[in-house]
Short mmCIF file of C-alpha atoms in Angstrom, two decimals:
data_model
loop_
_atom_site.label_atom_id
_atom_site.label_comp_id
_atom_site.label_asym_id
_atom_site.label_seq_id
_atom_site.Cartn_x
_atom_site.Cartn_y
_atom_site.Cartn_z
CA UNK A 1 -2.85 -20.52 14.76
CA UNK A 2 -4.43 -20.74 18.19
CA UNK A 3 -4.48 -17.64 19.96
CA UNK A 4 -5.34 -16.91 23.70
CA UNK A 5 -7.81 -14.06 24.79
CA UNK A 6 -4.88 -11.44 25.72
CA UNK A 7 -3.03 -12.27 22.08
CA UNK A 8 -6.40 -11.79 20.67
CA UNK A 9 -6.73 -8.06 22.42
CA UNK A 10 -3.11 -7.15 21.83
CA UNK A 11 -3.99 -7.84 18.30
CA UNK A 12 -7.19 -5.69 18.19
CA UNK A 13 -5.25 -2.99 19.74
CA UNK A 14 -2.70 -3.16 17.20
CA UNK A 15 -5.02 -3.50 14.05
CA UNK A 16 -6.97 0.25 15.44
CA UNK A 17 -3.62 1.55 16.19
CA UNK A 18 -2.97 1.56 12.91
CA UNK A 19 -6.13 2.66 11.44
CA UNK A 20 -5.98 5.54 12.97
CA UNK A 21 -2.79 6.63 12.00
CA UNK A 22 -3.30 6.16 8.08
CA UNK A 23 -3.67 9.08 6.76
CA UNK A 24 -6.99 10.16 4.50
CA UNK A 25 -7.17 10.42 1.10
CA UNK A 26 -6.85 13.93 -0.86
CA UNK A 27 -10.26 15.30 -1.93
CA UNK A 28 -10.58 15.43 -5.99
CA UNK A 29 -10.77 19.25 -6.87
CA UNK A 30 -11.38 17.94 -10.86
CA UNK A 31 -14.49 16.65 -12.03
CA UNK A 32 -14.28 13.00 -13.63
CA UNK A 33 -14.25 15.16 -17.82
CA UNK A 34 -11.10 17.33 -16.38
CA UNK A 35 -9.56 14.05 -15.23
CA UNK A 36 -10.18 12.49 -18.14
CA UNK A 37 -9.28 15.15 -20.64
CA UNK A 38 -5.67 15.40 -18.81
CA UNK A 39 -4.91 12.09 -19.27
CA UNK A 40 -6.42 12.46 -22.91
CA UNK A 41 -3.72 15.46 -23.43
CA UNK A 42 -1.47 13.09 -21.76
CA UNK A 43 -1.68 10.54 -24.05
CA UNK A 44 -1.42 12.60 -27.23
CA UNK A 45 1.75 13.78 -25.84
CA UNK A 46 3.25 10.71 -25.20
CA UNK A 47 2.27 9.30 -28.76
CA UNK A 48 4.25 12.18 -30.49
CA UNK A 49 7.16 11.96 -27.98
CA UNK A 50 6.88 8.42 -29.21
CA UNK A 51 6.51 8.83 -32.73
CA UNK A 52 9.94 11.31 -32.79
CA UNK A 53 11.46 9.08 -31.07
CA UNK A 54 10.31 5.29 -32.77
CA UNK A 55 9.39 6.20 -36.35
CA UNK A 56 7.18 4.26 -38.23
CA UNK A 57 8.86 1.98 -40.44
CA UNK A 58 7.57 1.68 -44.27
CA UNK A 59 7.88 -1.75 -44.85
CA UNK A 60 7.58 -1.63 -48.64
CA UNK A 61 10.89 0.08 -48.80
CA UNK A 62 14.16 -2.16 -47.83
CA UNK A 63 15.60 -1.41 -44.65
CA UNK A 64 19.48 -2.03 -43.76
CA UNK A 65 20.49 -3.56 -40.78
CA UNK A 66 24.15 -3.64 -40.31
CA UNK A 67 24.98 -5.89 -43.34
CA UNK A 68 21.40 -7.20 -42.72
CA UNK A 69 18.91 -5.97 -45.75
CA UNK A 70 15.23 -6.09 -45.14
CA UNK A 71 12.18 -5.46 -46.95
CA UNK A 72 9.36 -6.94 -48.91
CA UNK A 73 9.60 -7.68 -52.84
CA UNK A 74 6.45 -7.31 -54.92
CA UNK A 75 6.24 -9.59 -57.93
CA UNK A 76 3.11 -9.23 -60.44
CA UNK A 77 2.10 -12.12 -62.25
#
């Protein structure tokens, strides 16, 4: 894209315009450890949420699904 000298300006103008209306970022009141021990405690939370909500399935006992029956079958020679 060519551009002539005043395009090139306008341009310029426009870029710093906006630069200087951006907002800065927040300063972090937590140290990196509290950071990273919230999203520790945020974890663990989610995984029992999780857990309540998806149970593990035990795979060694058959499962019904709908007239679907699942499961595994041990044989011992």
């Amino acid at each position: 894209v060519e551009m002539t000298e005043v395009d090139t300006q306008w341009m310029v103008n426009k870029v710093m315009l906006k630069v200087h209306l951006l907002k800065p970022s927040p300063k972090v009141n937590k140290s990196a450890a509290a950071i990273a021990a919230q999203i520790n405690t945020e974890i663990e939370r989610f995984k029992r949420e999780d857990a309540k909500q998806n149970p593990a399935i035990d795979a060694t006992r058959p499962t019904r699904l709908g007239e679907l029956e699942m499961g595994i079958e041990i044989h011992e020679a």
